[in-house]
Every structure is written in structure tokens, then in C-alpha cells.
Amino acid sequence: MAVLGPWMRAAITLGLALAVAPASGLADPIDPRVTLLDRDASHARLWFWTLTVTYSVVAVAQTALAFTLDDRGLRTDAAVGATTAWMGVGGMFFSPVPRVWRAAADARRTGEIDAAIGRAAEAEHAATAWYNHLIVGGVAVGAGLVLWLGYDRPISAALAFAGDLLGGEATLLTVPRRAIRWRDRPVAGWALTPTLGGLHLVGFF
């Protein structure tokens, strides 16, 4: 019994701990809105820094090629590519996406979660609005026209157009959108609707 005593006490202690743990978790649940903001912030940081570094590396590489290649046509291609890549770098620093992780930090600090989600949703909307697609298309068309009409390089023009358009659209399509989806989600509720037969209670989802 002297040997079984400690094991029994340990088993009882473990059983009590396992019984209390779920109760503690239920007493202080994690707000799903906070989880949403945290995931959105992580996505936003990954999106911003991955693309900023990628655009920067491409811009530097294309600039170096524009000054070092022997073939004049290839130097022209690289110069146009460098120009659009540097425009991409500049666009990242004007991007509203960093406001997403700032909103998450504000929610943690102030506890105003709904307001933070609203600010994050506004930033995501601004980053994916129609005019961003217009800018991407304009840059792609401009690069293609410069190479085609300015330097008579139709193949390079087609490649530049396709690359800039696909790259720009991929950038926009990967912007985080969790806050937008939460803000615009359908909310269930009830409303009194007047009809010929009187007032009816109508549910909406």
C-alpha cells in the first residue's frame, strides 16, 4: 500500500487536472475574431515581405542585366523589365496591406475588436479594389507597347505583357481577405414585416 499510495494520489491529481482544464478553457475562450485578426496579420506580413523582396531582387537583377548584356535588344528588354519591377517595389510601399497587422495589434492593445476588423477590411478592400487591376493592366500594356512600337520587338513585348499582367494579378489575388469576409458575412436575425394580414415575424439568414 505504501507503493500504491503515491500512484493513487498522482492518478487522482491527474484526473482532477483533466477535469478542471476544460472548465478553465470554457471560462476564458479565445474570441474567434481575435484568431481571425491574428491569422490575417500573419498572412499580411508574409504577403507583403515576400512580394517586396521578390520585386526588389527582380528589379536589381534586371537593372544589372540592362547595364551588362552585350546584346542591345536584350539590354532593352532588361531595362523595361527593371522599370516595371521597380514600379512593383514602389507599389508595395504604397500598399495599404500593412494596416491589416496594425489593426490586429490595435485589437490586442485596446480590445476594440470590431473596429479593428473594420479597419483591416477597409485596408484589404483598398488593396484589391478595381483601380489596382487597372494599374496592373496599364503597366502591362505600357511595357508591351514600348517594346513593340518603340523597339520593334513583338515577341519580347508579348512576353513582357503576359508576365507583368499575370504577376500583377497574382499579387492582387493573394491579398488577405479574412476581415472582408467576416465584415460582409450574412448575419442571421429577425424582423417584423407589415403585411395585409398584420405584422409577421420574418427570419433572415
XYZ file of N, CA and C in Angstrom:
615
model
N 0.828 -1.201 0.000
C 0.000 0.000 0.000
C 0.858 1.245 0.000
N 2.080 1.128 0.649
C 2.970 2.282 0.659
C 3.401 2.636 -0.750
N 3.484 1.591 -1.652
C 3.880 1.844 -3.039
C 2.709 2.372 -3.837
N 1.513 1.844 -3.582
C 0.348 2.259 -4.351
C -0.133 3.648 -3.960
N 0.177 4.060 -2.741
C -0.311 5.358 -2.280
C 0.070 6.512 -3.184
N 1.341 6.724 -3.486
C 1.733 7.832 -4.369
C 1.124 7.739 -5.756
N 1.037 6.505 -6.320
C 0.439 6.346 -7.657
C -1.028 6.714 -7.640
N -1.717 6.319 -6.585
C -3.132 6.665 -6.466
C -3.314 8.172 -6.360
N -2.443 8.791 -5.540
C -2.538 10.256 -5.401
C -2.239 10.943 -6.729
N -1.248 10.427 -7.475
C -0.920 11.006 -8.781
C -2.075 10.845 -9.757
N -2.720 9.651 -9.734
C -3.851 9.417 -10.636
C -5.007 10.350 -10.307
N -5.260 10.514 -8.988
C -6.351 11.416 -8.587
C -6.043 12.846 -8.988
N -4.780 13.272 -8.780
C -4.376 14.635 -9.155
C -4.517 14.859 -10.649
N -4.061 13.869 -11.455
C -4.171 13.978 -12.905
C -5.622 14.040 -13.338
N -6.465 13.187 -12.717
C -7.883 13.201 -13.059
C -8.529 14.542 -12.755
N -8.176 15.122 -11.607
C -8.724 16.435 -11.254
C -8.242 17.508 -12.224
N -6.966 17.416 -12.606
C -6.422 18.404 -13.542
C -7.119 18.328 -14.887
N -7.337 17.101 -15.374
C -8.024 16.948 -16.660
C -9.469 17.402 -16.578
N -10.068 17.247 -15.419
C -11.459 17.680 -15.261
C -11.573 19.189 -15.184
N -10.577 19.819 -14.556
C -10.619 21.278 -14.377
C -10.197 21.991 -15.643
N -9.278 21.396 -16.437
C -8.744 22.068 -17.620
C -9.813 22.482 -18.605
N -10.765 21.588 -18.986
C -11.801 22.018 -19.909
C -12.647 23.136 -19.346
N -12.908 23.065 -18.001
C -13.709 24.114 -17.397
C -12.987 25.443 -17.482
N -11.644 25.415 -17.275
C -10.882 26.656 -17.383
C -10.915 27.190 -18.798
N -10.819 26.267 -19.780
C -10.858 26.701 -21.171
C -12.182 27.326 -21.518
N -13.278 26.762 -20.964
C -14.590 27.324 -21.261
C -14.797 28.651 -20.566
N -14.134 28.832 -19.416
C -14.307 30.077 -18.683
C -13.622 31.235 -19.390
N -12.561 30.943 -20.174
C -11.834 32.020 -20.845
C -11.599 31.629 -22.302
N -12.653 31.558 -23.112
C -12.496 31.112 -24.501
C -11.744 32.142 -25.330
N -11.132 31.678 -26.415
C -10.455 32.584 -27.346
C -11.491 33.138 -28.302
N -11.577 34.441 -28.376
C -12.536 35.082 -29.261
C -12.168 34.752 -30.705
N -13.090 34.186 -31.483
C -12.758 33.833 -32.872
C -12.367 35.046 -33.705
N -12.832 36.221 -33.320
C -12.449 37.427 -34.064
C -10.975 37.741 -33.864
N -10.465 37.479 -32.660
C -9.037 37.699 -32.398
C -8.204 36.714 -33.209
N -8.643 35.456 -33.234
C -7.950 34.450 -34.049
C -7.942 34.857 -35.517
N -9.078 35.336 -35.994
C -9.167 35.788 -37.388
C -8.176 36.910 -37.661
N -8.120 37.897 -36.765
C -7.201 39.020 -36.960
C -5.743 38.564 -36.919
N -5.430 37.637 -36.011
C -4.060 37.142 -35.929
C -3.648 36.416 -37.211
N -4.547 35.582 -37.741
C -4.239 34.882 -38.994
C -4.133 35.862 -40.155
N -5.007 36.852 -40.153
C -4.956 37.866 -41.204
C -3.646 38.641 -41.139
N -3.220 38.971 -39.931
C -1.968 39.714 -39.757
C -0.771 38.890 -40.232
N -0.751 37.588 -39.896
C 0.348 36.728 -40.344
C 0.374 36.627 -41.865
N -0.808 36.451 -42.462
C -0.918 36.389 -43.922
C -0.445 37.701 -44.547
N -0.850 38.822 -43.946
C -0.484 40.130 -44.496
C 1.023 40.349 -44.455
N 1.644 39.986 -43.334
C 3.107 40.140 -43.238
C 3.811 39.256 -44.264
N 3.395 37.994 -44.362
C 4.011 37.084 -45.326
C 3.840 37.610 -46.743
N 2.634 38.053 -47.089
C 2.352 38.601 -48.420
C 3.235 39.800 -48.705
N 3.279 40.737 -47.777
C 3.990 41.997 -48.014
C 5.496 41.775 -48.170
N 6.097 41.074 -47.239
C 7.552 40.948 -47.278
C 8.025 39.983 -48.356
N 7.260 38.940 -48.632
C 7.641 38.031 -49.716
C 7.643 38.756 -51.050
N 6.583 39.510 -51.310
C 6.497 40.198 -52.593
C 7.459 41.375 -52.676
N 7.667 42.076 -51.579
C 8.613 43.191 -51.589
C 10.021 42.699 -51.903
N 10.426 41.607 -51.246
C 11.757 41.048 -51.504
C 11.845 40.520 -52.932
N 10.785 39.842 -53.395
C 10.801 39.288 -54.756
C 10.925 40.388 -55.795
N 10.089 41.415 -55.679
C 10.165 42.528 -56.629
C 11.540 43.203 -56.573
N 12.100 43.346 -55.382
C 13.393 44.012 -55.238
C 14.504 43.209 -55.900
N 14.498 41.897 -55.681
C 15.526 41.038 -56.293
C 15.420 41.080 -57.812
N 14.193 40.984 -58.331
C 13.996 41.040 -59.785
C 14.441 42.389 -60.335
N 14.104 43.464 -59.626
C 14.473 44.806 -60.100
C 15.984 44.974 -60.158
N 16.680 44.533 -59.120
C 18.143 44.651 -59.095
C 18.759 43.792 -60.192
N 18.271 42.568 -60.347
C 18.816 41.670 -61.374
C 18.593 42.236 -62.774
N 17.389 42.726 -63.047
C 17.094 43.285 -64.370
C 17.910 44.550 -64.630
N 18.104 45.350 -63.605
C 18.923 46.554 -63.764
C 20.363 46.187 -64.106
N 20.890 45.182 -63.402
C 22.254 44.740 -63.685
C 22.376 44.217 -65.114
N 21.384 43.448 -65.554
C 21.415 42.930 -66.926
C 21.326 44.055 -67.951
N 20.550 45.085 -67.644
C 20.401 46.200 -68.579
C 21.712 46.929 -68.816
N 22.631 46.848 -67.850
C 23.911 47.545 -67.996
C 25.050 46.636 -68.437
N 24.846 45.330 -68.356
C 25.977 44.429 -68.601
C 25.823 43.549 -69.838
N 24.618 43.341 -70.339
C 24.441 42.479 -71.508
C 25.062 43.110 -72.751
N 25.583 42.270 -73.611
C 26.207 42.763 -74.843
C 25.165 43.049 -75.924
N 24.120 42.220 -75.976
C 23.095 42.384 -77.000
C 22.198 43.589 -76.674
N 22.084 44.482 -77.645
C 21.309 45.695 -77.408
C 19.827 45.395 -77.177
N 19.285 44.455 -77.939
C 17.882 44.104 -77.780
C 17.590 43.533 -76.399
N 18.482 42.654 -75.920
C 18.297 42.076 -74.595
C 18.457 43.124 -73.502
N 19.366 44.089 -73.738
C 19.500 45.180 -72.765
C 18.212 45.984 -72.685
N 17.585 46.185 -73.839
C 16.304 46.906 -73.858
C 15.237 46.132 -73.099
N 15.154 44.826 -73.344
C 14.192 44.001 -72.621
C 14.417 44.096 -71.109
N 15.684 44.014 -70.716
C 16.005 44.061 -69.289
C 15.677 45.431 -68.699
N 15.905 46.492 -69.466
C 15.620 47.842 -68.967
C 14.122 48.020 -68.734
N 13.314 47.539 -69.662
C 11.858 47.627 -69.483
C 11.420 46.764 -68.298
N 11.992 45.567 -68.189
C 11.671 44.709 -67.055
C 12.070 45.326 -65.730
N 13.237 45.985 -65.706
C 13.680 46.649 -64.478
C 12.729 47.773 -64.100
N 12.275 48.516 -65.116
C 11.352 49.627 -64.839
C 10.061 49.141 -64.199
N 9.466 48.099 -64.758
C 8.214 47.593 -64.194
C 8.441 46.952 -62.820
N 9.608 46.317 -62.625
C 9.900 45.711 -61.326
C 10.072 46.784 -60.253
N 10.766 47.878 -60.597
C 10.911 48.976 -59.623
C 9.565 49.623 -59.335
N 8.688 49.659 -60.325
C 7.329 50.144 -60.068
C 6.602 49.234 -59.078
N 6.859 47.921 -59.194
C 6.288 46.981 -58.243
C 6.799 47.217 -56.829
N 8.106 47.485 -56.712
C 8.675 47.785 -55.399
C 8.023 49.036 -54.804
N 7.900 50.068 -55.634
C 7.258 51.287 -55.151
C 5.814 51.052 -54.751
N 5.117 50.237 -55.549
C 3.726 49.941 -55.236
C 3.563 49.234 -53.905
N 4.516 48.384 -53.542
C 4.429 47.689 -52.261
C 4.511 48.668 -51.099
N 5.301 49.703 -51.222
C 5.438 50.652 -50.118
C 4.264 51.623 -50.035
N 3.440 51.660 -51.076
C 2.186 52.423 -51.015
C 1.001 51.515 -50.690
N 1.253 50.219 -50.516
C 0.175 49.263 -50.280
C -0.482 49.503 -48.915
N -1.805 49.386 -48.843
C -2.491 49.503 -47.560
C -2.445 48.237 -46.716
N -1.862 47.159 -47.231
C -1.878 45.876 -46.524
C -1.225 45.937 -45.142
N -0.134 46.695 -44.926
C 0.412 46.766 -43.564
C -0.587 47.242 -42.511
N -1.633 47.934 -42.943
C -2.646 48.360 -41.974
C -3.395 47.183 -41.380
N -3.336 46.019 -42.053
C -4.011 44.832 -41.530
C -3.349 44.377 -40.228
N -2.016 44.245 -40.227
C -1.381 43.774 -38.989
C -1.350 44.879 -37.925
N -1.403 46.144 -38.333
C -1.524 47.206 -37.325
C -2.889 47.158 -36.646
N -3.914 46.833 -37.426
C -5.255 46.702 -36.849
C -5.291 45.554 -35.844
N -4.625 44.447 -36.150
C -4.575 43.318 -35.220
C -3.873 43.710 -33.928
N -2.776 44.466 -34.054
C -2.068 44.929 -32.857
C -2.948 45.873 -32.037
N -3.702 46.743 -32.718
C -4.610 47.645 -32.011
C -5.679 46.874 -31.256
N -6.191 45.806 -31.865
C -7.222 45.000 -31.201
C -6.676 44.372 -29.930
N -5.446 43.890 -29.973
C -4.822 43.307 -28.793
C -4.629 44.356 -27.702
N -4.286 45.564 -28.115
C -3.963 46.613 -27.148
C -5.208 47.247 -26.539
N -6.215 47.509 -27.366
C -7.384 48.257 -26.906
C -8.598 47.386 -26.615
N -8.649 46.176 -27.201
C -9.821 45.333 -27.038
C -10.973 45.697 -27.951
N -10.794 46.694 -28.810
C -11.857 47.097 -29.746
C -11.741 46.245 -31.015
N -12.249 45.025 -30.916
C -12.022 44.040 -31.971
C -12.825 44.360 -33.222
N -14.088 44.721 -33.059
C -14.920 45.002 -34.235
C -14.378 46.186 -35.030
N -13.925 47.220 -34.328
C -13.356 48.381 -35.018
C -12.077 47.995 -35.757
N -11.277 47.131 -35.139
C -10.033 46.685 -35.779
C -10.334 45.858 -37.026
N -11.331 44.983 -36.938
C -11.711 44.196 -38.119
C -12.200 45.127 -39.219
N -12.937 46.169 -38.856
C -13.399 47.128 -39.854
C -12.242 47.825 -40.553
N -11.217 48.214 -39.791
C -10.059 48.869 -40.404
C -9.277 47.900 -41.284
N -9.143 46.656 -40.824
C -8.446 45.652 -41.636
C -9.210 45.379 -42.928
N -10.536 45.319 -42.835
C -11.355 45.087 -44.035
C -11.222 46.246 -45.020
N -11.190 47.466 -44.503
C -11.007 48.626 -45.388
C -9.664 48.559 -46.105
N -8.622 48.162 -45.376
C -7.299 48.046 -45.998
C -7.293 46.967 -47.078
N -7.927 45.832 -46.792
C -7.983 44.756 -47.771
C -8.795 45.165 -48.999
N -9.869 45.897 -48.756
C -10.673 46.372 -49.887
C -9.873 47.340 -50.751
N -9.147 48.253 -50.107
C -8.335 49.210 -50.865
C -7.242 48.506 -51.664
N -6.718 47.418 -51.121
C -5.638 46.694 -51.809
C -6.133 45.852 -52.973
N -7.435 45.587 -53.020
C -7.970 44.719 -54.084
C -9.033 45.425 -54.930
N -9.185 46.733 -54.767
C -10.224 47.470 -55.493
C -9.938 47.466 -56.996
N -10.941 47.863 -57.769
C -10.874 47.783 -59.227
C -9.708 48.569 -59.807
N -9.364 49.697 -59.169
C -8.311 50.536 -59.760
C -6.938 49.860 -59.686
N -6.753 48.929 -58.756
C -5.500 48.178 -58.727
C -5.347 47.305 -59.972
N -6.452 46.687 -60.389
C -6.414 45.886 -61.618
C -6.161 46.780 -62.834
N -6.712 47.989 -62.796
C -6.492 48.939 -63.889
C -5.018 49.329 -63.979
N -4.397 49.556 -62.825
C -2.973 49.904 -62.810
C -2.129 48.751 -63.353
N -2.446 47.533 -62.910
C -1.711 46.357 -63.402
C -1.833 46.246 -64.918
N -3.055 46.379 -65.418
C -3.253 46.313 -66.858
C -2.530 47.424 -67.591
N -2.542 48.627 -67.037
C -1.857 49.751 -67.675
C -0.355 49.542 -67.762
N 0.238 49.039 -66.679
C 1.680 48.776 -66.683
C 2.025 47.693 -67.704
N 1.210 46.620 -67.745
C 1.473 45.532 -68.689
C 1.357 46.014 -70.131
N 0.298 46.768 -70.420
C 0.111 47.284 -71.781
C 1.223 48.261 -72.133
N 1.597 49.122 -71.196
C 2.661 50.092 -71.454
C 3.980 49.425 -71.771
N 4.345 48.404 -70.982
C 5.601 47.704 -71.242
C 5.571 47.019 -72.604
N 4.442 46.405 -72.921
C 4.337 45.740 -74.222
C 4.425 46.717 -75.381
N 3.758 47.866 -75.258
C 3.774 48.844 -76.344
C 5.158 49.461 -76.540
N 5.861 49.704 -75.429
C 7.212 50.277 -75.548
C 8.114 49.333 -76.341
N 8.060 48.044 -76.002
C 8.928 47.093 -76.698
C 8.475 46.836 -78.128
N 7.173 46.837 -78.339
C 6.660 46.527 -79.679
C 6.797 47.723 -80.617
N 6.207 48.851 -80.227
C 6.214 50.016 -81.116
C 7.510 50.811 -81.039
N 8.109 50.848 -79.855
C 9.318 51.648 -79.708
C 10.571 50.967 -80.202
N 10.640 49.653 -80.059
C 11.882 48.943 -80.400
C 11.663 47.790 -81.362
N 10.436 47.623 -81.881
C 10.118 46.585 -82.855
C 10.518 45.197 -82.343
N 10.095 44.897 -81.131
C 10.394 43.592 -80.529
C 9.064 42.955 -80.093
N 8.292 42.448 -81.049
C 6.944 41.941 -80.728
C 6.940 40.743 -79.781
N 7.909 39.829 -79.925
C 7.938 38.670 -79.038
C 8.243 39.102 -77.609
N 9.242 39.961 -77.455
C 9.562 40.477 -76.130
C 8.384 41.257 -75.556
N 7.683 41.978 -76.437
C 6.517 42.739 -75.990
C 5.435 41.817 -75.442
N 5.182 40.721 -76.159
C 4.163 39.768 -75.707
C 4.558 39.130 -74.382
N 5.825 38.772 -74.244
C 6.298 38.165 -73.003
C 6.215 39.151 -71.841
N 6.606 40.396 -72.106
C 6.552 41.411 -71.050
C 5.109 41.669 -70.617
N 4.211 41.774 -71.597
C 2.794 41.994 -71.294
C 2.235 40.858 -70.449
N 2.475 39.620 -70.896
C 1.934 38.462 -70.181
C 2.534 38.342 -68.779
N 3.835 38.538 -68.669
C 4.491 38.415 -67.370
C 4.032 39.461 -66.383
N 3.945 40.719 -66.850
C 3.510 41.792 -65.950
C 2.045 41.630 -65.555
N 1.217 41.212 -66.501
C -0.205 41.055 -66.199
C -0.442 39.895 -65.223
N 0.176 38.752 -65.510
C -0.018 37.593 -64.636
C 0.589 37.831 -63.254
N 1.769 38.440 -63.218
C 2.405 38.712 -61.932
C 1.610 39.705 -61.099
N 1.113 40.746 -61.754
C 0.330 41.743 -61.033
C -0.981 41.187 -60.522
N -1.666 40.414 -61.352
C -2.937 39.835 -60.922
C -2.725 38.804 -59.812
N -1.643 38.038 -59.887
C -1.342 37.079 -58.818
C -1.091 37.815 -57.499
N -0.435 38.961 -57.590
C -0.204 39.773 -56.400
C -1.525 40.197 -55.767
N -2.464 40.649 -56.589
C -3.752 41.114 -56.071
C -4.606 39.960 -55.546
N -4.556 38.825 -56.232
C -5.405 37.697 -55.841
C -4.951 37.027 -54.556
N -3.705 37.269 -54.137
C -3.204 36.652 -52.911
C -3.255 37.583 -51.709
N -3.839 38.754 -51.866
C -4.016 39.666 -50.725
C -4.937 39.005 -49.695
N -4.627 39.105 -48.395
C -5.525 38.515 -47.389
C -6.912 39.151 -47.437
N -7.943 38.324 -47.201
C -9.331 38.813 -47.277
C -10.204 38.328 -46.115
N -9.597 37.835 -45.056
C -10.401 37.305 -43.949
C -11.284 38.382 -43.322
N -10.729 39.567 -43.127
C -11.511 40.632 -42.493
C -12.688 41.049 -43.368
N -12.490 41.082 -44.682
C -13.589 41.416 -45.592
C -14.687 40.369 -45.487
N -14.298 39.096 -45.500
C -15.304 38.032 -45.435
C -16.067 38.075 -44.117
N -15.364 38.401 -43.033
C -16.052 38.492 -41.742
C -17.010 39.679 -41.727
N -16.544 40.808 -42.221
C -17.386 42.012 -42.225
C -18.619 41.825 -43.093
N -18.457 41.158 -44.225
C -19.550 41.030 -45.191
C -20.333 39.724 -45.045
N -20.061 38.973 -43.980
C -20.766 37.704 -43.807
C -22.254 37.964 -43.575
N -23.136 37.046 -44.032
C -24.563 37.179 -43.734
C -24.815 36.940 -42.251
N -25.614 37.780 -41.661
C -25.915 37.685 -40.232
C -27.371 37.298 -40.058
N -27.608 36.247 -39.298
C -28.983 35.808 -39.056
C -29.695 36.776 -38.119
N -30.995 36.925 -38.312
C -31.765 37.809 -37.443
C -33.248 37.695 -37.704
N -33.990 38.519 -37.011
C -35.445 38.507 -37.132
C -35.939 39.931 -37.316
N -37.032 40.083 -38.039
C -37.607 41.408 -38.264
C -39.120 41.296 -38.365
N -39.796 42.347 -37.913
C -41.249 42.418 -38.052
C -41.576 43.062 -39.394
N -42.334 42.351 -40.223
C -42.674 42.835 -41.557
C -44.174 43.061 -41.656
N -44.584 44.299 -42.000
C -46.026 44.551 -42.137
C -46.582 43.887 -43.397
N -47.705 43.222 -43.278
C -48.391 42.611 -44.416
C -49.875 42.950 -44.332
N -50.655 42.511 -45.332
C -52.100 42.782 -45.328
C -52.780 42.099 -44.142
N -52.203 41.012 -43.698
C -52.800 40.297 -42.579
C -52.274 40.730 -41.222
N -51.442 41.768 -41.192
C -50.872 42.238 -39.933
C -49.361 42.135 -39.951
N -48.765 42.130 -38.761
C -47.319 42.038 -38.654
C -46.888 40.576 -38.604
N -45.866 40.256 -39.386
C -45.327 38.897 -39.390
C -43.862 38.949 -38.958
N -43.481 37.975 -38.132
C -42.098 37.844 -37.716
C -41.355 37.034 -38.761
N -40.363 37.665 -39.400
C -39.642 37.040 -40.502
C -38.178 36.869 -40.096
N -37.668 35.660 -40.317
C -36.249 35.407 -40.078
C -35.433 35.567 -41.332
N -34.226 36.080 -41.179
C -33.324 36.177 -42.337
C -31.956 35.651 -41.927
N -31.279 35.040 -42.931
C -30.011 34.377 -42.671
C -28.989 34.778 -43.701
